[in-house]
CSV table of C-alpha atoms in Angstrom, one decimal:
chain,number,residue,atom,x,y,z
U,206,LEU,CA,0.0,0.0,0.0
U,207,PRO,CA,1.3,3.5,-0.8
U,208,GLU,CA,3.1,5.8,1.6
U,209,GLY,CA,0.8,8.7,2.5
U,210,LEU,CA,-2.3,6.5,3.0
U,211,LYS,CA,-4.1,7.5,6.2
U,212,LYS,CA,-7.0,5.2,6.6
U,213,ILE,CA,-8.2,1.7,5.6
U,214,GLY,CA,-12.0,1.4,5.8
U,215,GLU,CA,-14.2,-1.1,7.4
U,216,SER,CA,-14.1,-4.5,5.6
U,217,ALA,CA,-11.9,-2.9,2.9
U,218,PHE,CA,-10.2,-6.2,1.9
U,219,SER,CA,-12.7,-8.6,3.5
U,220,SER,CA,-13.0,-12.0,1.7
U,221,CYS,CA,-10.2,-11.2,-0.8
U,222,THR,CA,-9.4,-14.9,-0.9
U,223,SER,CA,-6.4,-14.6,-3.2
U,224,LEU,CA,-4.6,-11.9,-1.1
U,225,GLN,CA,-1.4,-13.5,0.3
U,226,ARG,CA,0.7,-10.7,1.8
U,227,ILE,CA,0.3,-7.0,2.7
U,228,GLU,CA,2.5,-4.2,4.0
U,229,ILE,CA,0.9,-1.3,5.6
U,230,PRO,CA,2.9,2.0,5.7
U,231,ASP,CA,3.6,4.1,8.8
U,232,SER,CA,1.3,6.8,7.4
U,233,VAL,CA,-1.8,4.6,8.1
U,234,THR,CA,-3.3,5.6,11.5
U,235,GLU,CA,-6.6,3.9,11.3
U,236,ILE,CA,-7.8,0.5,10.1
U,237,GLY,CA,-11.5,-0.3,10.2
U,238,VAL,CA,-13.4,-3.3,11.6
U,239,GLY,CA,-12.9,-6.5,9.7
U,240,ALA,CA,-10.6,-4.9,7.2
U,241,PHE,CA,-8.8,-8.2,6.4
U,242,GLY,CA,-11.3,-10.7,7.7
U,243,TYR,CA,-11.9,-13.9,5.8
U,244,CYS,CA,-8.8,-13.5,3.6
U,245,ASP,CA,-8.0,-17.3,3.5
U,246,ALA,CA,-4.7,-17.0,1.7
U,247,LEU,CA,-3.4,-13.9,3.7
U,248,SER,CA,-0.4,-15.4,5.5
U,249,HIS,CA,2.0,-12.5,6.3
U,250,VAL,CA,1.2,-8.9,7.4
U,251,SER,CA,3.5,-6.1,8.2
U,252,LEU,CA,1.8,-3.3,10.1
U,253,GLY,CA,3.1,0.2,10.2
U,254,GLU,CA,4.1,2.2,13.3
U,255,GLY,CA,1.2,4.7,12.7
U,256,ILE,CA,-1.6,2.5,14.2
U,257,THR,CA,-2.4,2.3,17.9
U,258,GLU,CA,-5.3,-0.1,17.6
U,259,ILE,CA,-5.9,-3.4,15.9
U,260,SER,CA,-9.6,-3.1,15.4
U,261,GLU,CA,-12.4,-5.6,16.0
U,262,SER,CA,-12.3,-8.7,13.7
U,263,MET,CA,-9.4,-7.2,11.7
U,264,PHE,CA,-7.9,-10.5,10.8
U,265,ILE,CA,-10.8,-12.9,11.7
U,266,ASP,CA,-10.8,-16.2,9.9
U,267,SER,CA,-7.7,-15.4,7.8
U,268,GLY,CA,-4.7,-17.4,6.8
U,269,LEU,CA,-2.2,-15.6,9.0
U,270,VAL,CA,1.0,-17.6,9.8
U,271,SER,CA,2.8,-14.7,11.4
U,272,ILE,CA,2.4,-11.0,12.1
U,273,ASP,CA,4.6,-8.2,13.4
U,274,ILE,CA,2.6,-6.1,15.8
U,275,PRO,CA,4.3,-2.6,16.1
U,276,GLN,CA,5.3,-1.1,19.4
U,277,SER,CA,2.8,1.7,18.8
U,278,VAL,CA,-0.2,-0.6,19.3
U,279,THR,CA,-2.0,-0.2,22.7
U,280,THR,CA,-5.3,-1.9,22.0
U,281,ILE,CA,-6.3,-5.2,20.3
U,282,GLY,CA,-10.0,-5.4,19.6
U,283,GLU,CA,-12.6,-8.2,20.0
U,284,SER,CA,-12.0,-11.2,17.8
U,285,ALA,CA,-9.1,-9.5,16.1
U,286,PHE,CA,-7.3,-12.8,15.4
U,287,GLN,CA,-10.1,-15.3,16.0
U,288,TRP,CA,-10.3,-18.4,13.8
U,289,CYS,CA,-6.8,-18.0,12.3
U,290,PRO,CA,-6.1,-21.8,11.9
U,291,LYS,CA,-2.5,-21.4,10.7
U,292,LEU,CA,-1.2,-18.9,13.3
U,293,LYS,CA,1.4,-20.7,15.5
U,294,GLU,CA,2.8,-18.1,17.8
U,295,ILE,CA,2.4,-14.4,18.6
U,296,THR,CA,4.2,-11.9,20.8
U,297,ILE,CA,2.3,-8.9,22.0
U,298,PRO,CA,4.5,-5.9,22.4
U,299,GLU,CA,5.0,-3.9,25.6
U,300,GLY,CA,2.5,-1.0,25.8
U,301,VAL,CA,-0.6,-3.0,25.0
U,302,VAL,CA,-3.0,-2.4,27.8
U,303,SER,CA,-6.3,-3.9,26.5
U,304,ILE,CA,-7.1,-7.1,24.5
U,305,GLY,CA,-10.8,-7.8,23.7
U,306,ILE,CA,-12.8,-10.9,24.1
U,307,ASN,CA,-12.2,-13.8,21.7
U,308,ALA,CA,-9.1,-12.0,20.4
U,309,PHE,CA,-7.3,-15.3,19.7
U,310,ALA,CA,-10.1,-17.8,20.1
U,311,SER,CA,-10.2,-21.0,18.2
U,312,ASN,CA,-6.7,-20.6,16.8
U,313,THR,CA,-6.1,-24.4,16.6
U,314,SER,CA,-2.4,-24.2,15.6
U,315,LEU,CA,-1.4,-21.5,18.1
U,316,GLU,CA,1.4,-23.0,20.4
U,317,TYR,CA,3.1,-20.1,22.1
U,318,VAL,CA,1.9,-16.7,23.3
U,319,GLU,CA,3.8,-14.0,25.2
U,320,LEU,CA,1.8,-11.3,26.8
U,321,PRO,CA,3.2,-7.9,27.8
U,322,SER,CA,3.7,-6.7,31.4
U,323,THR,CA,1.5,-3.7,30.6
U,324,LEU,CA,-1.6,-6.0,30.3
U,325,GLN,CA,-3.5,-6.4,33.7
U,326,GLU,CA,-6.5,-8.3,32.5
U,327,ILE,CA,-7.1,-11.3,30.3
U,328,SER,CA,-10.6,-10.9,28.9
U,329,HIS,CA,-13.1,-13.7,28.7
U,330,ASP,CA,-12.7,-16.3,25.9
U,331,MET,CA,-9.4,-14.7,24.8
U,332,PHE,CA,-7.8,-18.1,24.0
U,333,VAL,CA,-10.8,-20.4,24.2
U,334,GLY,CA,-10.5,-23.4,22.0
U,335,CYS,CA,-6.7,-23.0,21.2
U,336,THR,CA,-6.2,-26.7,21.3
U,337,SER,CA,-2.5,-26.7,20.5
U,338,LEU,CA,-1.5,-24.0,23.0
U,339,LYS,CA,1.4,-25.3,25.0
U,340,GLU,CA,3.0,-22.3,26.6
U,341,VAL,CA,1.7,-18.9,27.8
U,342,VAL,CA,3.9,-16.2,29.3
U,343,LEU,CA,1.6,-14.2,31.5
U,344,PRO,CA,2.1,-10.5,32.5
U,345,SER,CA,4.0,-9.9,35.7
U,346,GLN,CA,1.3,-7.4,36.8
U,347,LEU,CA,-1.8,-9.4,35.7
U,348,ARG,CA,-4.7,-9.0,38.1
U,349,LYS,CA,-7.6,-10.9,36.5
U,350,ILE,CA,-8.1,-13.9,34.3
U,351,GLY,CA,-11.6,-13.8,32.7
U,352,THR,CA,-14.3,-16.3,32.1
U,353,GLU,CA,-13.4,-19.2,29.8
U,354,SER,CA,-10.2,-17.4,28.8
U,355,PHE,CA,-8.2,-20.7,28.4
U,356,SER,CA,-11.1,-23.1,28.2
U,357,GLY,CA,-10.4,-26.1,25.9
U,358,CYS,CA,-6.7,-25.5,25.7
U,359,ARG,CA,-6.1,-29.2,25.9
U,360,SER,CA,-2.4,-29.1,25.2
U,361,LEU,CA,-1.6,-26.7,28.0
U,362,SER,CA,0.2,-28.7,30.7
U,363,TYR,CA,1.6,-25.9,32.9
U,364,ILE,CA,1.0,-22.3,33.5
U,365,GLU,CA,2.7,-20.0,35.9
U,366,LEU,CA,0.3,-17.6,37.6
U,367,PRO,CA,1.9,-14.3,38.7
U,368,GLU,CA,1.8,-13.1,42.3
U,369,SER,CA,-0.2,-10.0,41.3
U,370,LEU,CA,-3.2,-12.1,40.3
U,371,GLU,CA,-6.4,-11.4,42.3
U,372,SER,CA,-9.2,-13.4,40.6
U,373,ILE,CA,-9.8,-16.3,38.2
U,374,GLY,CA,-13.1,-16.4,36.4
U,375,SER,CA,-15.7,-19.1,35.7
U,376,ARG,CA,-14.4,-22.0,33.6
U,377,ALA,CA,-11.2,-20.1,33.0
U,378,PHE,CA,-9.2,-23.3,32.6
U,379,SER,CA,-12.0,-25.8,32.1
U,380,ASN,CA,-11.2,-28.8,29.9
U,381,CYS,CA,-7.4,-28.1,29.9
U,382,LYS,CA,-6.9,-31.8,29.8
U,383,ALA,CA,-3.1,-31.8,30.1
U,384,LEU,CA,-2.9,-29.3,33.0
U,385,ASN,CA,-1.5,-31.3,35.9
U,386,ASN,CA,-0.1,-28.9,38.5
U,387,VAL,CA,-1.3,-25.4,39.6
U,388,VAL,CA,-0.1,-22.9,42.2
U,389,ILE,CA,-2.7,-20.3,43.0
U,390,PRO,CA,-1.0,-17.1,44.2
U,391,ALA,CA,-1.7,-15.8,47.7
U,392,GLY,CA,-3.5,-12.7,46.4
U,393,VAL,CA,-6.3,-14.7,44.8
U,394,THR,CA,-9.4,-14.8,47.0
U,395,SER,CA,-12.0,-16.4,44.7
U,396,LEU,CA,-12.2,-19.0,41.9
U,397,GLY,CA,-15.2,-18.9,39.6
U,398,PHE,CA,-17.7,-21.6,38.7
U,399,GLY,CA,-15.9,-24.6,37.2
U,400,ALA,CA,-12.6,-22.8,37.1
U,401,PHE,CA,-10.6,-26.0,36.6
U,402,SER,CA,-13.5,-28.4,35.7
U,403,GLY,CA,-12.6,-31.1,33.2
U,404,CYS,CA,-8.9,-30.8,33.8
U,405,GLU,CA,-8.5,-34.6,33.7
U,406,SER,CA,-4.8,-34.6,34.5
U,407,LEU,CA,-4.9,-32.1,37.4
U,408,ASP,CA,-4.0,-33.9,40.6
U,409,THR,CA,-2.0,-31.3,42.5
U,410,ILE,CA,-3.0,-27.7,43.5
U,411,ALA,CA,-1.6,-25.3,46.0
U,412,MET,CA,-3.9,-22.6,47.2
U,413,GLN,CA,-4.6,-20.5,50.3
U,414,GLU,CA,-7.3,-21.5,52.7
U,415,GLN,CA,-9.1,-18.2,52.4
U,416,ILE,CA,-10.0,-18.8,48.8
U,417,THR,CA,-13.7,-19.1,48.3
U,418,TYR,CA,-14.7,-22.4,46.6
U,419,GLY,CA,-16.9,-22.1,43.6
U,420,ASN,CA,-19.5,-24.6,42.2
U,421,SER,CA,-18.0,-27.4,40.0
U,422,MET,CA,-14.5,-25.9,40.7
U,423,PHE,CA,-12.7,-29.2,40.4
U,424,ALA,CA,-15.4,-31.4,38.8
U,425,ASN,CA,-14.0,-34.1,36.5
U,426,THR,CA,-10.4,-33.6,37.5
U,427,GLY,CA,-7.6,-36.1,38.3
U,428,PHE,CA,-7.3,-35.6,42.1
U,429,THR,CA,-6.8,-38.8,44.1
U,430,GLU,CA,-7.2,-37.0,47.5
U,431,PHE,CA,-8.5,-33.7,48.6
U,432,SER,CA,-8.6,-31.7,51.9
U,433,ILE,CA,-11.8,-29.7,52.3
U,434,THR,CA,-11.4,-26.6,54.5
U,435,GLN,CA,-14.8,-24.9,54.0
U,436,ASN,CA,-18.4,-25.7,53.0
U,437,VAL,CA,-18.5,-27.9,49.9
U,438,PRO,CA,-20.4,-26.2,47.0
U,439,GLU,CA,-22.5,-27.8,44.4
U,440,ALA,CA,-20.7,-30.4,42.2
U,441,PHE,CA,-17.3,-29.4,43.7
U,442,LEU,CA,-15.6,-32.7,43.0
U,443,GLU,CA,-18.3,-34.3,40.9
U,444,GLY,CA,-17.0,-37.0,38.5
U,445,CYS,CA,-13.5,-37.3,39.9
U,446,LYS,CA,-13.0,-40.9,39.0
U,447,LYS,CA,-9.6,-41.2,40.7
U,448,LEU,CA,-10.6,-39.7,44.1
U,449,THR,CA,-10.0,-42.2,46.9
U,450,HIS,CA,-9.6,-40.0,50.0
U,451,VAL,CA,-11.4,-36.9,51.2
U,452,GLU,CA,-10.6,-35.2,54.5
U,453,PHE,CA,-12.8,-32.4,56.1
U,454,THR,CA,-11.7,-29.8,58.6
U,455,GLU,CA,-14.0,-28.6,61.4
U,456,ASN,CA,-14.9,-25.5,59.4
U,457,VAL,CA,-17.2,-27.6,57.1
U,458,THR,CA,-20.9,-27.5,58.0
U,459,GLU,CA,-22.6,-28.2,54.7
U,460,ILE,CA,-22.1,-30.6,51.8
U,461,ALA,CA,-24.1,-29.3,48.8
U,462,ASP,CA,-25.9,-31.0,45.9
U,463,ASP,CA,-23.8,-33.3,43.7
U,464,ALA,CA,-20.6,-32.4,45.6
U,465,PHE,CA,-19.0,-35.8,45.2
U,466,ALA,CA,-21.4,-37.4,42.7
U,467,ASP,CA,-19.9,-40.1,40.5
U,468,CYS,CA,-16.6,-40.3,42.4
U,469,THR,CA,-16.4,-44.0,41.6
U,470,ALA,CA,-13.1,-44.8,43.3
U,471,LEU,CA,-14.2,-43.4,46.7
U,472,GLU,CA,-14.6,-46.3,49.1
U,473,GLU,CA,-15.1,-44.6,52.5
U,474,ILE,CA,-16.0,-41.2,53.8
U,475,THR,CA,-16.0,-39.8,57.3
U,476,ILE,CA,-18.5,-36.9,57.9
U,477,PRO,CA,-17.3,-34.7,60.8
U,478,ALA,CA,-19.5,-33.6,63.6
U,479,THR,CA,-19.7,-30.1,62.3
U,480,VAL,CA,-21.5,-31.1,59.1
U,481,GLN,CA,-25.3,-30.5,59.5
U,482,THR,CA,-26.7,-30.8,56.0
U,483,ILE,CA,-26.0,-33.1,53.0
U,484,GLY,CA,-27.5,-32.0,49.7
U,485,TYR,CA,-29.3,-33.8,46.9
U,486,SER,CA,-27.2,-36.4,45.1
U,487,ALA,CA,-24.1,-35.4,47.2
U,488,PHE,CA,-22.7,-38.9,46.9
U,489,SER,CA,-24.9,-40.4,44.2
U,490,GLY,CA,-23.2,-42.7,41.8
U,491,CYS,CA,-20.3,-43.4,44.2
U,492,SER,CA,-20.5,-47.1,43.2
U,493,ASN,CA,-17.6,-48.3,45.3
U,494,LEU,CA,-18.5,-46.4,48.5
U,495,LYS,CA,-18.8,-49.1,51.1
U,496,HIS,CA,-18.4,-47.3,54.5
U,497,VAL,CA,-19.8,-43.9,55.6
U,498,CYS,CA,-19.1,-42.7,59.2
U,499,PHE,CA,-20.9,-39.9,60.9
U,500,GLU,CA,-18.9,-38.4,63.8
U,501,GLY,CA,-21.8,-36.4,65.2
U,502,SER,CA,-25.4,-35.4,64.8
U,503,ILE,CA,-27.0,-34.4,61.5
U,504,ARG,CA,-29.9,-32.0,60.8
U,505,SER,CA,-30.9,-33.1,57.2
U,506,ILE,CA,-29.9,-35.5,54.5
U,507,MET,CA,-31.7,-34.8,51.2
U,508,SER,CA,-33.2,-37.4,49.0
U,509,SER,CA,-31.0,-39.2,46.5
U,510,ALA,CA,-27.9,-38.2,48.6
U,511,PHE,CA,-26.6,-41.8,48.3
U,512,ARG,CA,-28.3,-42.8,45.1
U,513,ASP,CA,-26.9,-46.1,43.7
U,514,VAL,CA,-24.7,-46.6,46.8
U,515,THR,CA,-24.6,-49.8,48.8
U,516,ALA,CA,-22.8,-49.1,52.0
U,517,ASN,CA,-22.6,-49.5,55.8
U,518,VAL,CA,-23.4,-46.3,57.5
U,519,TYR,CA,-22.1,-45.8,61.0
U,520,TYR,CA,-23.6,-43.2,63.4
U,521,PRO,CA,-23.0,-42.3,67.1
U,522,GLN,CA,-25.8,-44.0,69.0
U,523,ASP,CA,-26.0,-41.4,71.7
U,524,GLU,CA,-26.5,-38.4,69.5
U,525,PRO,CA,-30.2,-37.2,69.7
U,526,SER,CA,-30.7,-36.6,66.0
U,527,TRP,CA,-30.1,-40.3,65.3
U,528,GLN,CA,-33.0,-41.3,67.7
U,529,GLN,CA,-35.4,-40.2,65.0
U,530,SER,CA,-36.2,-43.1,62.8
U,531,TRP,CA,-37.1,-41.1,59.8
U,532,ILE,CA,-33.5,-39.9,59.3
U,533,LYS,CA,-32.2,-43.5,58.8
U,534,GLN,CA,-33.4,-44.0,55.2
U,535,ASP,CA,-31.8,-45.4,52.0
U,536,TYR,CA,-31.6,-42.0,50.2
U,537,GLY,CA,-31.7,-43.6,46.8
U,538,GLY,CA,-29.2,-46.4,47.7
U,539,THR,CA,-29.1,-49.5,49.9
U,540,LEU,CA,-27.8,-48.4,53.3
U,541,THR,CA,-27.3,-50.5,56.4
U,542,TRP,CA,-27.4,-48.3,59.5
U,543,ILE,CA,-25.1,-49.4,62.2
U,544,PRO,CA,-24.9,-47.6,65.6
U,545,TYR,CA,-21.6,-47.2,67.5
U,546,THR,CA,-20.3,-45.8,70.7
U,547,LEU,CA,-16.8,-44.7,71.8
U,548,ASP,CA,-14.8,-46.5,74.5
U,549,GLU,CA,-12.7,-44.6,77.1
U,550,ASN,CA,-9.9,-44.4,74.6
U,551,GLY,CA,-12.0,-43.0,71.8
U,552,ASN,CA,-12.1,-46.2,69.8
U,553,MET,CA,-15.3,-47.1,68.0
U,554,VAL,CA,-17.4,-49.9,69.4
U,555,ILE,CA,-19.9,-51.3,67.0
U,556,MET,CA,-23.4,-52.0,68.3
U,557,GLU,CA,-26.1,-54.2,67.1
U,558,GLN,CA,-27.1,-53.4,63.5
U,559,GLU,CA,-30.4,-51.8,62.6
U,560,GLN,CA,-33.1,-54.1,61.2
């Protein structure tokens, strides 16, 4: 394009399917929405230093293999590089402070991304569906990772989260099937709904106790054991097929609906005396669960809590709540209720089984 050109209009070259390469001079200061979208053969682009913004959908569904983003750029718009199936790596220059939603979504060949330290937020769906993404260098001052930002990045096995991080959105890393180890920085106080759900290889996580659990946060992950330090939200560890051991602290008072549903390797569970309610289908489908021990009284167990479970259930005979016959039901499974007492050394003494 000629020197002296100031502006490229909206959709100016859209669907020019034979266009292979373009050089944009420094004189260009504005490029419109979708200017080079759907250019299937466009593989290489050189952008001039005159532009400060890569506009919305500028290269959507194009054939880009590489692109040099100039240092002058501060903003990358929504879907700017979405559906670029040949784009393998991209480095965002220092100075970029805003990247829109879906900016790199569904780039199935993208393997490497380096984000600048000037970026403080990863918008939602930014890298969703980038199935080949293996490495991401996150900004040192990053504060927020948005909803589904890395969802479906099934080749991502490790990501280093910066200490500046404060929040991780819903399903941010859902279905990152290769992700196996995560360290949540101390500054993060909440994890959104299903933040790591579907991460089949995830079996180790380090996080502060003050982090608020979200529904389905670790559903369908690879944990073999888990220590619960607060009330268990809905579907928290649902479908964790490798989970064999769960430990509760005395802070736990509630186990919500579907919390441990379909944890088929779980063989025994001890419910601490602090727990007062167990939700619908909390342990449904735990087909190998054989022993359940209540350490104290219980206020309510919802129907289907133990659906398809055949187990012995031990309860403290002297606790008043267990004197009520209505509470000793099957709850969708086949449960044998067995009372016990504690001897002077605190050891369990099994009493006569319920008929």
